[in-house]
Short mmCIF file of C-alpha atoms and ligand atoms in Angstrom, two decimals:
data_model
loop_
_atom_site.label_atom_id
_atom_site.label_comp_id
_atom_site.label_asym_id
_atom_site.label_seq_id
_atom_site.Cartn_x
_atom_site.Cartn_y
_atom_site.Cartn_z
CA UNK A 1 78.82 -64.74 -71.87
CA UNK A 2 76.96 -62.62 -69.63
CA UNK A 3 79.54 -60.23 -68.50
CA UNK A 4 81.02 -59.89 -71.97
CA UNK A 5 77.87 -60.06 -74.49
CA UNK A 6 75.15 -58.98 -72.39
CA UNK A 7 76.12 -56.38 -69.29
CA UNK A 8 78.13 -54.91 -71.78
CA UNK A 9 75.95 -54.29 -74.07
CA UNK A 10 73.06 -52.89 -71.99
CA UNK A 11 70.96 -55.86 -70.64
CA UNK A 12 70.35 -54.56 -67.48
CA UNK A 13 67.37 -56.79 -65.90
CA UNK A 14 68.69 -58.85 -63.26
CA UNK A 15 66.43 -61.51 -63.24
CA UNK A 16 67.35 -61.86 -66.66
CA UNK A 17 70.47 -61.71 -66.50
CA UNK A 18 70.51 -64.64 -63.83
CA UNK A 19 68.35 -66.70 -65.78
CA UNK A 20 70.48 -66.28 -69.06
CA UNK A 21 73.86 -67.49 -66.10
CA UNK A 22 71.46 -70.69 -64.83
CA UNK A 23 70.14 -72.26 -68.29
CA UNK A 24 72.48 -74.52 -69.84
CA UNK A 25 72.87 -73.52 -73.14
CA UNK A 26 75.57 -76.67 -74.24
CA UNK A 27 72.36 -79.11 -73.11
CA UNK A 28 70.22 -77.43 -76.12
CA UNK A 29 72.73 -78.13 -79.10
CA UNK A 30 74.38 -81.11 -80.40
CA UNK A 31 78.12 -82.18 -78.75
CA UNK A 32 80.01 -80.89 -81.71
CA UNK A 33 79.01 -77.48 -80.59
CA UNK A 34 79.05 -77.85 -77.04
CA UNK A 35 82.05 -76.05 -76.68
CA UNK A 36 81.03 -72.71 -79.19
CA UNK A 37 77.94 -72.76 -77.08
CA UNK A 38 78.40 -69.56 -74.90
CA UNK A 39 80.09 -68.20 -78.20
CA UNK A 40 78.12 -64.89 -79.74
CA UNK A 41 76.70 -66.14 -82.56
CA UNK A 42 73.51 -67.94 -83.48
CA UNK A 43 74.17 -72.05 -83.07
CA UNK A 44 72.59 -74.57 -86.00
CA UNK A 45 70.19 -77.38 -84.74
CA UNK A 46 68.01 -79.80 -86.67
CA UNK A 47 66.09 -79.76 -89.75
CA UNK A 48 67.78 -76.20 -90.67
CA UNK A 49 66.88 -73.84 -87.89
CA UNK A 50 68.88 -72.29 -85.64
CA UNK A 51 69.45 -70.96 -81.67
CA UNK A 52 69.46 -67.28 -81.86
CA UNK A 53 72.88 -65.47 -80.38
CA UNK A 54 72.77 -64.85 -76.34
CA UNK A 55 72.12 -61.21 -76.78
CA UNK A 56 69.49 -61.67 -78.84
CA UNK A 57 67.40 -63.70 -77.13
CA UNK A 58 68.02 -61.69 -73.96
CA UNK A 59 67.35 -58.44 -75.31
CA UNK A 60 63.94 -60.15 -76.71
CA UNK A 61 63.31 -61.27 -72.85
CA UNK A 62 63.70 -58.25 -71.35
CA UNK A 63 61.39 -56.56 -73.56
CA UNK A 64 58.83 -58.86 -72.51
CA UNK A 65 59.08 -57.57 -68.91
CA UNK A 66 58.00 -61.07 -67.42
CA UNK A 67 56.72 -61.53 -64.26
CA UNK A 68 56.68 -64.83 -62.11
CA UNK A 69 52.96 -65.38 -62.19
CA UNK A 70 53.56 -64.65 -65.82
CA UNK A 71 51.38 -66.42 -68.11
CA UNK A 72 53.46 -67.21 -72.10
CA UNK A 73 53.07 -68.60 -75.48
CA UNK A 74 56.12 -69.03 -77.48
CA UNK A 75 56.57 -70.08 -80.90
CA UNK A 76 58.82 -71.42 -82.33
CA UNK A 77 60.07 -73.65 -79.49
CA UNK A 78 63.39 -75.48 -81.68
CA UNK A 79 65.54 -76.87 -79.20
CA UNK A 80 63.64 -75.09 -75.91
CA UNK A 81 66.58 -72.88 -74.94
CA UNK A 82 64.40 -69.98 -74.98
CA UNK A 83 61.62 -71.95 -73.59
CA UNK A 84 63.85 -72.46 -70.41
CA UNK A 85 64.39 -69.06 -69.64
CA UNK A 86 60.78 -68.75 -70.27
CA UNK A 87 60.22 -70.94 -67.43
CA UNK A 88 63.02 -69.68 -65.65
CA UNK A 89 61.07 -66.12 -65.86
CA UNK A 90 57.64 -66.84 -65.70
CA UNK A 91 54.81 -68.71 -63.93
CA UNK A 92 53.76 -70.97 -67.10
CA UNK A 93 55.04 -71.46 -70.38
CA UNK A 94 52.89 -73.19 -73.63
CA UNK A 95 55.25 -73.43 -76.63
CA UNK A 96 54.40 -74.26 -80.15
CA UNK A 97 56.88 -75.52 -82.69
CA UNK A 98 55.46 -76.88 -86.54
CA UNK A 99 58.64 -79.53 -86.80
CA UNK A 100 57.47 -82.81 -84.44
CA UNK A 101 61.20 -84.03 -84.47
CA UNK A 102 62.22 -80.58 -82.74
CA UNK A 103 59.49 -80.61 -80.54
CA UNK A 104 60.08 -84.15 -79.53
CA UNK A 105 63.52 -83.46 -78.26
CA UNK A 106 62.82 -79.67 -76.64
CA UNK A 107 60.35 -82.37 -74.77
CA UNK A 108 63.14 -84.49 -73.52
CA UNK A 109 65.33 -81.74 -72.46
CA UNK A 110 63.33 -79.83 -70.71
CA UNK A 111 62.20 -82.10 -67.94
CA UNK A 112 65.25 -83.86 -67.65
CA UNK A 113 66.84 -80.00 -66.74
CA UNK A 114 63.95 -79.56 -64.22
CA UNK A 115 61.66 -77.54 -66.32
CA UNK A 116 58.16 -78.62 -65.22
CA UNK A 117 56.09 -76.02 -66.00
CA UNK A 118 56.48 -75.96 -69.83
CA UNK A 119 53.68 -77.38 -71.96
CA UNK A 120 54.54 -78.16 -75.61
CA UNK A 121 52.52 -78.51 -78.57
CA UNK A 122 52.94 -79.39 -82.07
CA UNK A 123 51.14 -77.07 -84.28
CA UNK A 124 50.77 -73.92 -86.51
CA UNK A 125 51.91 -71.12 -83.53
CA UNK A 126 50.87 -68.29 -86.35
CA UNK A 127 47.32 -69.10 -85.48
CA UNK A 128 48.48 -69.17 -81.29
CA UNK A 129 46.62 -71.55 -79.24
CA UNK A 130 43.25 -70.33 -78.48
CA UNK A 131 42.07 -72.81 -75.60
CA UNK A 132 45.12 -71.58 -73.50
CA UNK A 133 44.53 -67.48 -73.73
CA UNK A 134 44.71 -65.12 -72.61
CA UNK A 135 48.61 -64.24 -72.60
CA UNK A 136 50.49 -61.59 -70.58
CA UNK A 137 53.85 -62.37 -73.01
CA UNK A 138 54.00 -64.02 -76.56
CA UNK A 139 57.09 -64.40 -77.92
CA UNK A 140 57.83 -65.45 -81.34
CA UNK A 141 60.97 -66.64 -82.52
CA UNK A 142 60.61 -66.33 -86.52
CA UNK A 143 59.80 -63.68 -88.84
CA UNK A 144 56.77 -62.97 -89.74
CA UNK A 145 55.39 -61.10 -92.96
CA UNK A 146 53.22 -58.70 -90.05
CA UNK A 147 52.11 -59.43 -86.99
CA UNK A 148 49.46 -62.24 -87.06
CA UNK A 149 46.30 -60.92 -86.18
CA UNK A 150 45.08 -64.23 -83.82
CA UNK A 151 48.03 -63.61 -81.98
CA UNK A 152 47.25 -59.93 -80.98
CA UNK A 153 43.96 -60.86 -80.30
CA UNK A 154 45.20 -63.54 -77.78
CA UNK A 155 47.34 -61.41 -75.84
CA UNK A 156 45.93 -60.24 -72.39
CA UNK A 157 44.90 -56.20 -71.79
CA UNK A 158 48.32 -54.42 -70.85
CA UNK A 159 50.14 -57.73 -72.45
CA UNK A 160 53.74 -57.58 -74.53
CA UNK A 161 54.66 -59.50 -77.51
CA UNK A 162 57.80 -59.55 -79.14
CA UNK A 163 58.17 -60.62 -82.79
CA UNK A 164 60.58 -60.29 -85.73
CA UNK A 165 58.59 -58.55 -88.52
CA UNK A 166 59.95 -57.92 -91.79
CA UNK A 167 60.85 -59.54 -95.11
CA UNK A 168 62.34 -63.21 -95.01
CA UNK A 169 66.31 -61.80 -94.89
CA UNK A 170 65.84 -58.90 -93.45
CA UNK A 171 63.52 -57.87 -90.06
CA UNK A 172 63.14 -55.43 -87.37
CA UNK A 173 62.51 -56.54 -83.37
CA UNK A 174 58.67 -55.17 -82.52
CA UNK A 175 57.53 -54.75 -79.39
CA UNK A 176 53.62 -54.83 -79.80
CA UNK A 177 51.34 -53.70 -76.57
CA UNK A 178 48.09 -54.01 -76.07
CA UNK A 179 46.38 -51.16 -74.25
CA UNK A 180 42.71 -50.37 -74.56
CA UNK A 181 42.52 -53.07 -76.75
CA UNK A 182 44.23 -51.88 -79.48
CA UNK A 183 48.05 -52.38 -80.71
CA UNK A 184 51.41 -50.03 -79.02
CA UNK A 185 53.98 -50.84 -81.56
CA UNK A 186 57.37 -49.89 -80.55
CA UNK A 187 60.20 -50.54 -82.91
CA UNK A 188 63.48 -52.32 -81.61
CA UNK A 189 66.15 -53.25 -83.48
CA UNK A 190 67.38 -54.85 -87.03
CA UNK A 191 67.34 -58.53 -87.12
CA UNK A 192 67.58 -61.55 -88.71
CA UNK A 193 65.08 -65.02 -88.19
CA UNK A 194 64.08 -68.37 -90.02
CA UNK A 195 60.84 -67.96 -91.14
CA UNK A 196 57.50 -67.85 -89.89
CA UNK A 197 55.61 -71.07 -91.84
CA UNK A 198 51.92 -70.66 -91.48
CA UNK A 199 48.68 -69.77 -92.39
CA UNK A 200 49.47 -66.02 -90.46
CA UNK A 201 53.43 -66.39 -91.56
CA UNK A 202 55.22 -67.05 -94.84
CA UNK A 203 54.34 -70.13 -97.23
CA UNK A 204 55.96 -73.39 -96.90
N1 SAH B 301 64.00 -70.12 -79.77
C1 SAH B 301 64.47 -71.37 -80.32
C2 SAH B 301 64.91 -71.23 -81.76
C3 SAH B 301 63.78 -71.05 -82.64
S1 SAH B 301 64.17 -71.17 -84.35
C4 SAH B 301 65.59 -71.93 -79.49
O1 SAH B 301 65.90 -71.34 -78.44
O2 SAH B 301 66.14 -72.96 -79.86
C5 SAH B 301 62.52 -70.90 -84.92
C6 SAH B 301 61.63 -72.08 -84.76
O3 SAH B 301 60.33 -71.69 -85.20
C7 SAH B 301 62.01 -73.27 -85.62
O4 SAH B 301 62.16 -74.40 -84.80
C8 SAH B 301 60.84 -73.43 -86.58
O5 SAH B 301 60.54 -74.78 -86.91
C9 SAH B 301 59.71 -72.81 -85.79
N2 SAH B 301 58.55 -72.35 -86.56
C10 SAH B 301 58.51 -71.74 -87.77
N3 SAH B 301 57.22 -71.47 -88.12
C11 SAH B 301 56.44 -71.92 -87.09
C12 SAH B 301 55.03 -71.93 -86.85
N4 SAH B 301 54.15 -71.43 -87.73
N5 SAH B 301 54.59 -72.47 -85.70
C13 SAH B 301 55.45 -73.00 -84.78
N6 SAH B 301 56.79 -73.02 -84.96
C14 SAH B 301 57.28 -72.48 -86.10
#
């Protein structure tokens, strides 16, 4: 997987890359697809969301430019794959997921794979979590309508955040900065998300 569908295709941070070879991806999804895990596609989990494809979600990490002191939000934790490179990456990782059956099992897995320094939270992520900012990295795993304006505002001077932005069946990968307090938006690449359900996202 990492040869193939990520050096090959330009991934190029090494701590990245290494991260992406140590995470377990099989542990995440359920044992029908444990062996189309490594596979380059996105993988189903529960209540209708979905992993997103290896390059994907490394290509979204690498924007971020973590560093190990790193402080992160994510949302949109589903089955804490990405949450585990997260803490793979960083220094401390809060994740928000809306579904409390999701976020009950990313809460399993994560410990019982060594991941201690991962706090989850059941909540509206569009909205961020104010008690825990600032953040150097957010990184939002569903598409939004625009980028939510409470989580710009929680991001840390010279912080990243990476978000899917577009329509619900069609986005584009942003790469939002703040600098001076205002927003660096640099436009990515095409994608393709479950939506963002929130009071800053899409309606239920
Ligand atoms: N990165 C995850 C996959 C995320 S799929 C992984 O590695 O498995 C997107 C997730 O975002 C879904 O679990 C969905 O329930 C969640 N989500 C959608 N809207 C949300 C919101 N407003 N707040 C928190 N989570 C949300």
């Amino acid at each position: 997987m990492v040869a193939s569908q990520l050096r090959a295709r330009g991934i190029h941070d090494e701590r990245v890359l290494a991260a992406m070879e140590r995470v377990p991806r099989h542990e995440f999804v359920a044992e029908r697809f444990h062996d189309r895990a490594y596979e380059d596609h996105p993988i189903p989990i529960a209540e209708g969301q979905t992993i997103s494809q290896p390059y994907i979600v490394a290509f979204m990490l690498e924007s971020l430019t973590l560093e190990p002191n790193s402080k992160v939000l994510e949302v949109g934790t589903g089955s804490g794959y990405q949450t585990a490179l997260l803490a793979e990456l960083s220094g401390y990782v809060t994740s928000i997921e809306r579904i409390p059956g999701l976020a009950q099992e990313a809460q399993s897995t994560l410990p019982r794979l060594g991941y201690g320094n991962v706090n989850i939270i059941v909540g509206d992520g569009s909205q961020g979590l104010p008690d825990a900012a600032p953040y150097d990295a957010i990184i939002v795993a569903a598409a939004a309508p625009r980028v939510p304006p409470a989580l710009f505002e929680q991001l840390a001077e010279n912080g990243r955040m990476v978000i899917p932005v577009g329509l619900p069946d069609a986005q584009e990968l942003q790469l939002v900065r703040k600098l001076n307090g205002r927003p660096m938006i640099q436009r990515l690449e095409g994608c393709r998300f479950v939506p963002l359900i929130g009071a800053q996202g899409y309606a239920g």
